[in-house]
Amino acid sequence: MTEPSGPEYSTTESSDDVEKQELDDLSDEDEFSFFDTSECFGDSASKVIASGDSDRTSGIEDNCCDNNIMDEGQLNYQNMLLHIKRRTKLPKPIEREKGVSLWSIIKDNVGKDLTRVCLPVYFNEPLSSLQKCFEDLEYSYLLDQAYEHGKKGNGLMRILNVAAFAVSGYSSCDGRLCKPFNPLLGETYEADYPEKGVRFFAEKVSHHPMLIACHCEGRGWKFWGDSNLRSKFRGQSIQLDPLGVLTLEFDDGEIFHWSKVTTTIYNLILGKVYCNHHGTMNILGNRQYSCKLKFKEQSLLDRNPHQVLGFVEDINGSKVATLVGKWDDSMYFSFGDEILKTKSSVSTDNANLLWKRNKPPTDPTRYNLTSFAITLNELTSELKEKLPPTDSRLRPDQRYLENGEYEKANAEKLRLEKRQRMSRKLQENGWKPRWFQRDSEDATFCYTGGYWEAREQQKWDDCMDIFGEYSMN
């Protein structure tokens, strides 16, 4: 099997000059779009160390502010951890799994939209696409830090943390070869994580095209957007092209927009299956800074895969910071346009660490879920009493799969997929999302409010029992 390679990423050209040329190539692409220029150029920070949830108490030094920028938040985080217990492993499977021939399925579906192909539950992981949206917020502490830096007048460190956050959402993909469950129309998912200072809600708002909308509130920021995947089988690979814009707004009015890059899963029939993310991500700000990140497409003999290169540009078009790293491991930055790469690895001697991936769980599953992902489908008796009938944790096929009851999971998946075919008719009959709406056909779905209030009062009368039996008559 010959893996895809691009002419600009030849493995014989791994010198510092090539890395610098790649950053120059980024600046030759479409110009950044800026909105207003009300923020002054922030002072530079001398060093940032943030190693993730496993080491949240890392120090932060900033030339324009004191050295205790996150002390209060760190204390609150530690105090929360004393009271909140999340599970650390999935239930032990009840049944033994049976292998399925992938080729027998793929050969009849080459060129088709992946969302229309009915796959056995064996190819799923026990999470829905709604829950996967929240998984992108595992490293939300980067947005907390970005908010604090902005409060101190350091807009440059703010966007550097935002860029690290945008990359960190891909880190859990490595080794995750099973697909999430496609939500039913009207399916929802809530995530209340006070230990992280975030509250998240998502809903499947359209069946065709398949659209998921989400809204998250954190410490001094809000994050929202909708997403659609254009996916196709290509024989040996599956290409996933994301559509939609993500928006991050801080309480002081600074806003950033970006879209995700393409994901391709290779070697479905022969060779070792792996995924890669590739393309250019533009993080557009409405004040002083914007950022451009290039996810390199992996070549056949690439000794340094998963690379991300980029830079921050100010309103005058000057490169004020460089970012380098790997989407599955870490991100570093340097002020100015200095190149931080050597021939084989990131040089940490002159680099500042922005983000480091958390350690894997001590009790891994065949799904290769992260420690954070293992918590997402947890359902306690207390939580079950509070959830609406549309929450992903109540979906029977997904719950059976998590418990290792594969025969029941397959039967329920087939039943729900038959019901899902009614969704197009529901939309044609004027069905509307319960918790999101948009102003026009091309606009982003935005949260209309009211979910958490309804949860408090247990008022779910207008929520359909989407996982039960249903007739169009």
Tab-separated table of C-alpha atoms in Angstrom, residues 12-364:
chain	number	residue	atom	x	y	z
A	12	THR	CA	14.119	14.000	1.680
A	13	GLU	CA	13.598	17.640	2.558
A	14	SER	CA	13.519	17.729	6.350
A	15	SER	CA	16.002	20.515	6.996
A	16	ASP	CA	15.338	23.729	8.886
A	17	ASP	CA	15.284	25.590	5.556
A	18	VAL	CA	12.345	23.488	4.373
A	19	GLU	CA	10.447	24.129	7.630
A	20	LYS	CA	11.018	27.856	7.240
A	21	GLN	CA	9.873	27.682	3.619
A	22	GLU	CA	6.656	25.949	4.721
A	23	LEU	CA	5.917	28.784	7.118
A	24	ASP	CA	6.630	31.280	4.335
A	25	ASP	CA	4.250	29.334	2.087
A	26	LEU	CA	1.529	29.787	4.691
A	27	SER	CA	1.839	33.546	4.459
A	28	ASP	CA	1.587	33.385	0.661
A	29	GLU	CA	-1.915	31.912	0.836
A	30	ASP	CA	-5.127	33.916	1.206
A	31	GLU	CA	-4.749	37.008	3.361
A	32	PHE	CA	-6.151	37.026	6.878
A	33	SER	CA	-9.456	38.765	7.443
A	34	PHE	CA	-9.587	41.222	10.328
A	35	PHE	CA	-12.506	43.100	11.785
A	36	ASP	CA	-11.829	45.963	14.147
A	37	THR	CA	-8.514	47.089	15.657
A	38	SER	CA	-9.570	48.309	19.087
A	39	GLU	CA	-7.081	46.207	21.107
A	40	CYS	CA	-3.580	47.505	21.708
A	41	PHE	CA	-0.601	45.286	20.952
A	42	GLY	CA	-0.185	43.150	24.066
A	43	ASP	CA	3.106	42.678	25.914
A	44	SER	CA	4.924	39.405	25.289
A	45	ALA	CA	5.031	36.637	27.835
A	46	SER	CA	8.353	35.094	28.663
A	47	LYS	CA	7.264	31.508	29.267
A	48	VAL	CA	4.133	29.338	29.452
A	49	ILE	CA	4.003	25.822	30.802
A	50	ALA	CA	0.703	23.973	30.666
A	51	SER	CA	0.841	20.210	30.724
A	52	GLY	CA	-2.870	19.413	30.896
A	53	ASP	CA	-5.330	17.948	33.355
A	54	SER	CA	-2.724	15.592	34.813
A	55	ASP	CA	-0.594	18.547	35.869
A	56	ARG	CA	-2.937	21.538	36.074
A	57	THR	CA	-0.885	23.422	38.654
A	58	SER	CA	1.903	24.350	36.224
A	59	GLY	CA	3.252	27.870	36.656
A	60	ILE	CA	2.750	30.764	34.275
A	61	GLU	CA	5.131	33.699	33.987
A	62	ASP	CA	4.055	36.843	32.194
A	63	ASN	CA	6.067	40.041	31.775
A	64	CYS	CA	2.970	42.219	31.922
A	65	CYS	CA	1.346	40.551	34.916
A	66	ASP	CA	2.168	38.716	38.113
A	67	ASN	CA	3.267	35.106	38.276
A	68	ASN	CA	0.002	33.807	39.801
A	69	ILE	CA	-2.348	34.280	36.877
A	70	MET	CA	-4.199	31.015	37.485
A	71	ASP	CA	-3.653	30.445	41.194
A	72	GLU	CA	-7.288	30.964	42.192
A	73	GLY	CA	-8.572	28.781	39.350
A	74	GLN	CA	-6.090	26.065	40.205
A	75	LEU	CA	-7.211	26.042	43.828
A	76	ASN	CA	-10.851	25.832	42.779
A	77	TYR	CA	-9.982	22.999	40.425
A	78	GLN	CA	-8.179	21.054	43.148
A	79	ASN	CA	-11.068	21.603	45.580
A	80	MET	CA	-13.571	20.326	43.006
A	81	LEU	CA	-11.546	17.195	42.437
A	82	LEU	CA	-12.001	16.321	46.098
A	83	HIS	CA	-15.781	16.092	45.627
A	84	ILE	CA	-16.289	14.788	42.076
A	85	LYS	CA	-15.467	11.212	41.133
A	86	ARG	CA	-15.537	10.144	37.508
A	87	ARG	CA	-15.161	6.571	36.353
A	88	THR	CA	-11.756	5.431	35.124
A	89	LYS	CA	-12.728	2.380	33.031
A	90	LEU	CA	-15.585	0.899	31.012
A	91	PRO	CA	-17.687	-2.047	32.227
A	92	LYS	CA	-16.253	-5.502	31.602
A	93	PRO	CA	-17.805	-6.949	28.383
A	94	ILE	CA	-20.562	-9.487	29.004
A	95	GLU	CA	-20.104	-11.283	25.665
A	96	ARG	CA	-17.155	-12.208	23.482
A	97	GLU	CA	-16.917	-10.098	20.327
A	98	LYS	CA	-17.265	-11.686	16.896
A	99	GLY	CA	-15.073	-10.493	14.037
A	100	VAL	CA	-16.659	-8.918	10.949
A	101	SER	CA	-15.245	-8.845	7.417
A	102	LEU	CA	-14.634	-5.195	6.596
A	103	TRP	CA	-13.953	-5.965	2.940
A	104	SER	CA	-17.352	-7.594	2.455
A	105	ILE	CA	-18.955	-4.325	3.564
A	106	ILE	CA	-16.630	-1.864	1.830
A	107	LYS	CA	-16.694	-3.476	-1.634
A	108	ASP	CA	-20.420	-2.748	-1.949
A	109	ASN	CA	-20.191	0.840	-0.686
A	110	VAL	CA	-17.172	2.418	-2.424
A	111	GLY	CA	-17.973	6.010	-3.345
A	112	LYS	CA	-21.028	6.268	-1.079
A	113	ASP	CA	-21.629	8.768	1.696
A	114	LEU	CA	-20.439	7.124	4.930
A	115	THR	CA	-23.425	8.511	6.855
A	116	ARG	CA	-25.770	6.475	4.613
A	117	VAL	CA	-23.936	3.176	5.026
A	118	CYS	CA	-25.335	0.807	7.678
A	119	LEU	CA	-22.369	-0.747	9.479
A	120	PRO	CA	-22.529	-3.446	12.179
A	121	VAL	CA	-22.154	-2.148	15.715
A	122	TYR	CA	-18.692	-3.777	15.785
A	123	PHE	CA	-17.362	-0.724	13.921
A	124	ASN	CA	-18.719	1.726	16.509
A	125	GLU	CA	-17.263	3.001	19.742
A	126	PRO	CA	-19.660	3.521	22.685
A	127	LEU	CA	-19.942	7.281	22.122
A	128	SER	CA	-22.172	9.415	19.910
A	129	SER	CA	-21.019	12.230	17.636
A	130	LEU	CA	-22.606	14.621	20.144
A	131	GLN	CA	-20.302	13.325	22.876
A	132	LYS	CA	-17.333	13.511	20.518
A	133	CYS	CA	-18.051	17.238	20.150
A	134	PHE	CA	-17.599	17.675	23.880
A	135	GLU	CA	-14.440	15.582	23.794
A	136	ASP	CA	-12.840	18.449	21.835
A	137	LEU	CA	-13.076	20.478	25.057
A	138	GLU	CA	-10.904	18.153	27.114
A	139	TYR	CA	-8.220	20.848	27.329
A	140	SER	CA	-10.616	23.710	28.054
A	141	TYR	CA	-8.151	25.028	30.636
A	142	LEU	CA	-6.315	26.558	27.644
A	143	LEU	CA	-9.331	28.822	27.106
A	144	ASP	CA	-9.342	29.686	30.809
A	145	GLN	CA	-5.714	30.749	30.457
A	146	ALA	CA	-6.502	32.649	27.257
A	147	TYR	CA	-9.221	34.562	29.076
A	148	GLU	CA	-6.879	35.493	31.935
A	149	HIS	CA	-4.126	36.625	29.563
A	150	GLY	CA	-6.589	38.858	27.721
A	151	LYS	CA	-7.770	40.370	30.998
A	152	LYS	CA	-4.155	41.309	31.700
A	153	GLY	CA	-3.843	42.997	28.302
A	154	ASN	CA	-1.782	40.256	26.669
A	155	GLY	CA	-3.657	39.540	23.456
A	156	LEU	CA	-0.752	37.652	21.920
A	157	MET	CA	-0.664	35.027	24.657
A	158	ARG	CA	-4.445	34.811	24.398
A	159	ILE	CA	-4.439	33.766	20.751
A	160	LEU	CA	-1.505	31.399	21.304
A	161	ASN	CA	-3.571	29.545	23.894
A	162	VAL	CA	-6.597	29.584	21.577
A	163	ALA	CA	-4.457	28.075	18.804
A	164	ALA	CA	-3.189	25.346	21.144
A	165	PHE	CA	-6.801	24.596	22.100
A	166	ALA	CA	-7.836	24.319	18.436
A	167	VAL	CA	-5.063	21.757	17.855
A	168	SER	CA	-5.637	19.829	21.102
A	169	GLY	CA	-9.058	18.654	19.986
A	170	TYR	CA	-7.397	16.263	17.534
A	171	SER	CA	-5.137	14.575	20.096
A	172	SER	CA	-7.638	11.874	21.072
A	173	CYS	CA	-8.001	10.664	17.455
A	174	ASP	CA	-4.744	8.720	17.310
A	175	GLY	CA	-5.562	5.014	17.500
A	176	ARG	CA	-9.342	5.630	17.554
A	177	LEU	CA	-10.401	3.515	14.593
A	178	CYS	CA	-14.071	2.954	15.499
A	179	LYS	CA	-16.704	5.475	14.446
A	180	PRO	CA	-19.071	7.210	16.881
A	181	PHE	CA	-22.810	6.568	16.692
A	182	ASN	CA	-24.691	8.823	14.306
A	183	PRO	CA	-27.272	10.621	16.514
A	184	LEU	CA	-30.995	10.428	15.819
A	185	LEU	CA	-32.807	13.601	14.823
A	186	GLY	CA	-33.462	15.540	18.042
A	187	GLU	CA	-30.925	13.542	20.067
A	188	THR	CA	-29.132	15.643	22.700
A	189	TYR	CA	-26.186	15.440	25.052
A	190	GLU	CA	-25.373	17.467	28.129
A	191	ALA	CA	-22.089	17.637	30.025
A	192	ASP	CA	-21.814	19.432	33.352
A	193	TYR	CA	-18.188	19.356	34.517
A	194	PRO	CA	-17.807	21.847	37.391
A	195	GLU	CA	-14.306	20.554	38.063
A	196	LYS	CA	-13.382	21.939	34.628
A	197	GLY	CA	-15.612	24.984	34.958
A	198	VAL	CA	-17.608	24.088	31.828
A	199	ARG	CA	-21.204	23.292	30.951
A	200	PHE	CA	-21.890	21.881	27.481
A	201	PHE	CA	-24.994	21.056	25.479
A	202	ALA	CA	-25.450	19.666	21.950
A	203	GLU	CA	-28.354	18.610	19.729
A	204	LYS	CA	-28.689	16.978	16.315
A	205	VAL	CA	-30.585	19.718	14.492
A	206	SER	CA	-30.835	18.262	10.984
A	207	HIS	CA	-30.831	14.781	9.457
A	208	HIS	CA	-30.085	15.615	5.789
A	209	PRO	CA	-27.760	17.361	5.756
A	210	MET	CA	-26.567	15.853	9.044
A	211	LEU	CA	-25.942	18.806	11.368
A	212	ILE	CA	-24.933	18.883	15.022
A	213	ALA	CA	-25.058	22.126	16.990
A	214	CYS	CA	-23.310	22.705	20.309
A	215	HIS	CA	-22.904	25.401	22.955
A	216	CYS	CA	-20.454	25.519	25.850
A	217	GLU	CA	-19.950	28.029	28.645
A	218	GLY	CA	-16.688	28.287	30.572
A	219	ARG	CA	-14.790	30.624	32.857
A	220	GLY	CA	-15.123	33.940	31.026
A	221	TRP	CA	-15.846	32.484	27.572
A	222	LYS	CA	-18.475	30.843	25.368
A	223	PHE	CA	-17.911	28.389	22.539
A	224	TRP	CA	-20.450	27.333	19.931
A	225	GLY	CA	-20.930	26.114	16.394
A	226	ASP	CA	-22.513	23.531	14.152
A	227	SER	CA	-20.793	20.842	12.129
A	228	ASN	CA	-21.463	18.612	9.181
A	229	LEU	CA	-19.186	15.896	7.787
A	230	ARG	CA	-19.003	15.219	4.072
A	231	SER	CA	-17.674	11.654	4.012
A	232	LYS	CA	-16.929	9.082	1.330
A	233	PHE	CA	-15.439	5.627	1.005
A	234	ARG	CA	-12.542	5.615	-1.418
A	235	GLY	CA	-11.706	1.918	-1.383
A	236	GLN	CA	-8.574	1.973	0.770
A	237	SER	CA	-9.517	5.131	2.673
A	238	ILE	CA	-12.322	7.250	4.110
A	239	GLN	CA	-12.121	11.028	3.740
A	240	LEU	CA	-14.015	13.257	6.184
A	241	ASP	CA	-14.396	16.894	5.160
A	242	PRO	CA	-15.841	19.031	7.981
A	243	LEU	CA	-18.229	21.864	7.179
A	244	GLY	CA	-19.199	24.617	9.593
A	245	VAL	CA	-17.654	27.406	11.634
A	246	LEU	CA	-16.666	27.300	15.312
A	247	THR	CA	-16.920	30.493	17.355
A	248	LEU	CA	-15.191	31.419	20.598
A	249	GLU	CA	-16.248	34.593	22.397
A	250	PHE	CA	-14.645	35.992	25.546
A	251	ASP	CA	-16.603	38.065	28.041
A	252	ASP	CA	-14.612	41.162	27.052
A	253	GLY	CA	-15.919	40.956	23.479
A	254	GLU	CA	-12.967	39.392	21.668
A	255	ILE	CA	-14.117	36.756	19.171
A	256	PHE	CA	-12.309	34.053	17.197
A	257	HIS	CA	-13.657	31.954	14.317
A	258	TRP	CA	-12.173	28.844	12.705
A	259	SER	CA	-13.092	25.655	10.853
A	260	LYS	CA	-11.660	22.166	11.207
A	261	VAL	CA	-9.288	20.503	8.740
A	262	THR	CA	-9.783	17.325	6.679
A	263	THR	CA	-9.413	13.896	8.295
A	264	THR	CA	-8.523	10.803	6.249
A	265	ILE	CA	-8.434	7.199	7.499
A	266	TYR	CA	-6.075	5.014	5.444
A	267	ASN	CA	-5.418	1.294	4.826
A	268	LEU	CA	-8.919	-0.008	5.410
A	269	ILE	CA	-8.178	-3.252	3.562
A	270	LEU	CA	-4.406	-3.779	3.518
A	271	GLY	CA	-1.798	-2.582	5.974
A	272	LYS	CA	-2.070	-0.910	9.346
A	273	VAL	CA	-5.094	1.364	9.648
A	274	TYR	CA	-4.239	4.932	10.665
A	275	CYS	CA	-5.719	8.419	10.445
A	276	ASN	CA	-4.239	11.785	9.627
A	277	HIS	CA	-5.460	15.366	9.755
A	278	HIS	CA	-4.327	17.695	7.000
A	279	GLY	CA	-5.080	21.123	5.613
A	280	THR	CA	-4.901	24.749	6.725
A	281	MET	CA	-6.778	26.159	9.698
A	282	ASN	CA	-7.361	29.912	9.850
A	283	ILE	CA	-8.183	31.297	13.305
A	284	LEU	CA	-9.602	34.747	12.607
A	285	GLY	CA	-9.823	37.325	15.384
A	286	ASN	CA	-11.812	40.558	15.548
A	287	ARG	CA	-9.031	42.546	17.233
A	288	GLN	CA	-5.263	42.567	16.998
A	289	TYR	CA	-4.296	39.012	16.036
A	290	SER	CA	-5.146	36.092	13.817
A	291	CYS	CA	-3.405	32.747	13.359
A	292	LYS	CA	-2.769	30.318	10.509
A	293	LEU	CA	-1.944	26.659	11.205
A	294	LYS	CA	-0.925	24.079	8.617
A	295	PHE	CA	-1.529	20.397	9.424
A	296	LYS	CA	0.990	18.551	7.246
A	297	GLU	CA	-0.202	15.648	5.127
A	298	GLN	CA	1.752	12.530	6.042
A	299	SER	CA	4.046	10.968	3.435
A	300	LEU	CA	5.125	7.343	3.075
A	301	LEU	CA	8.484	7.546	4.863
A	302	ASP	CA	7.772	10.503	7.101
A	303	ARG	CA	9.946	10.163	10.191
A	304	ASN	CA	8.177	13.000	11.955
A	305	PRO	CA	4.408	12.628	11.321
A	306	HIS	CA	1.438	14.613	12.650
A	307	GLN	CA	3.264	17.943	12.395
A	308	VAL	CA	1.512	21.282	12.775
A	309	LEU	CA	3.264	24.517	11.745
A	310	GLY	CA	1.900	28.030	11.949
A	311	PHE	CA	2.271	31.640	12.911
A	312	VAL	CA	0.396	34.508	14.543
A	313	GLU	CA	0.034	37.678	12.506
A	314	ASP	CA	-0.877	41.132	13.774
A	315	ILE	CA	-3.141	43.676	12.107
A	316	ASN	CA	-0.183	45.065	10.150
A	317	GLY	CA	0.641	41.707	8.620
A	318	SER	CA	3.758	41.108	10.719
A	319	LYS	CA	4.529	37.630	12.046
A	320	VAL	CA	4.742	38.070	15.820
A	321	ALA	CA	4.886	34.417	16.916
A	322	THR	CA	5.563	30.960	15.497
A	323	LEU	CA	3.854	27.719	16.530
A	324	VAL	CA	5.133	24.191	15.968
A	325	GLY	CA	4.266	20.789	17.330
A	326	LYS	CA	2.206	17.662	16.729
A	327	TRP	CA	-1.546	17.349	16.937
A	328	ASP	CA	-1.261	14.107	18.933
A	329	ASP	CA	1.345	15.284	21.433
A	330	SER	CA	2.153	18.931	22.143
A	331	MET	CA	2.400	22.494	20.844
A	332	TYR	CA	5.221	25.019	21.337
A	333	PHE	CA	5.643	28.672	20.480
A	334	SER	CA	8.350	31.256	19.954
A	335	PHE	CA	8.034	35.004	19.595
A	336	GLY	CA	8.840	36.445	16.198
A	337	ASP	CA	9.314	34.148	13.198
A	338	GLU	CA	12.030	31.934	14.682
A	339	ILE	CA	11.885	28.315	13.539
A	340	LEU	CA	11.790	25.896	16.444
A	341	LYS	CA	12.249	22.706	14.469
A	342	THR	CA	15.313	20.498	14.092
A	343	LYS	CA	15.634	17.707	11.531
A	344	SER	CA	14.014	15.126	13.781
A	345	SER	CA	12.054	16.732	16.593
A	346	VAL	CA	10.880	19.880	18.301
A	347	SER	CA	13.736	21.671	20.016
A	348	THR	CA	12.510	22.502	23.510
A	349	ASP	CA	15.686	24.393	24.436
A	350	ASN	CA	14.453	27.645	22.931
A	351	ALA	CA	10.753	26.856	22.826
A	352	ASN	CA	7.881	27.529	25.187
A	353	LEU	CA	5.437	24.702	25.859
A	354	LEU	CA	1.799	25.676	25.357
A	355	TRP	CA	0.059	22.321	25.603
A	356	LYS	CA	0.933	18.686	26.323
A	357	ARG	CA	-1.370	15.727	25.789
A	358	ASN	CA	-2.563	13.907	28.909
A	359	LYS	CA	-1.264	10.432	29.683
A	360	PRO	CA	-3.361	7.471	28.435
A	361	PRO	CA	-5.546	5.531	30.911
A	362	THR	CA	-3.986	2.695	32.886
A	363	ASP	CA	-6.823	0.365	31.857
A	364	PRO	CA	-7.219	0.896	28.076
